[in-house]
Amino acid sequence: MSASEKAKAKGEQTVGKVKKEAGRTVGNESKAAEGRAEEAKGNLRGAKEKVKDAFED
């Protein structure tokens, strides 16, 4: 996994988790949903990189 893509994936996951929890804390469902979506995007980016690594070996 390239270091920059791995960092992007972790960053998206972290930002998504923070947004999700902040939205849930204040009762803002749209912000919580936005956080879930961003977290999922980070998860998909990480999975994509793992698949690429598997085929390189």
C-alpha positions as a printed NumPy array, in Angstrom:
array([[  0.   ,   0.   ,   0.   ],
       [  1.452,   3.355,  -0.924],
       [  2.115,   5.543,   2.062],
       [  0.153,   8.518,   0.738],
       [ -2.952,   6.452,  -0.048],
       [ -2.747,   4.735,   3.329],
       [ -2.539,   8.141,   5.03 ],
       [ -5.53 ,   9.418,   3.029],
       [ -7.558,   6.354,   4.014],
       [ -6.725,   6.723,   7.719],
       [ -7.409,  10.456,   7.553],
       [-10.82 ,   9.954,   5.973],
       [-11.674,   7.273,   8.513],
       [-10.649,   9.492,  11.424],
       [-12.429,  12.6  ,  10.164],
       [-15.513,  10.509,   9.449],
       [-15.552,   9.054,  12.953],
       [-15.186,  12.506,  14.503],
       [-18.004,  13.964,  12.373],
       [-20.224,  10.973,  13.09 ],
       [-19.752,  11.175,  16.846],
       [-20.047,  14.969,  16.915],
       [-23.286,  14.768,  14.952],
       [-24.676,  12.095,  17.249],
       [-23.655,  14.065,  20.343],
       [-25.477,  17.239,  19.328],
       [-28.365,  15.427,  17.658],
       [-27.504,  16.52 ,  14.116],
       [-28.406,  13.461,  12.046],
       [-27.229,  14.964,   8.755],
       [-23.743,  15.561,  10.196],
       [-23.701,  12.022,  11.601],
       [-24.674,  10.633,   8.196],
       [-21.992,  12.721,   6.527],
       [-19.467,  11.28 ,   8.975],
       [-20.59 ,   7.717,   8.28 ],
       [-20.229,   8.325,   4.552],
       [-16.739,   9.761,   4.916],
       [-15.688,   6.899,   7.177],
       [-16.998,   4.404,   4.608],
       [-15.078,   6.2  ,   1.871],
       [-11.889,   5.797,   3.899],
       [-12.638,   2.13 ,   4.488],
       [-13.134,   1.571,   0.752],
       [ -9.908,   3.401,  -0.093],
       [ -8.015,   1.198,   2.383],
       [ -9.61 ,  -1.97 ,   0.993],
       [ -8.732,  -0.945,  -2.552],
       [ -5.091,  -0.514,  -1.6  ],
       [ -5.024,  -3.896,   0.134],
       [ -6.372,  -5.561,  -3.008],
       [ -3.748,  -3.805,  -5.117],
       [ -1.04 ,  -5.03 ,  -2.731],
       [ -2.353,  -8.597,  -2.913],
       [ -2.019,  -8.642,  -6.701],
       [  1.477,  -7.144,  -6.628],
       [  2.862, -10.055,  -4.584]])
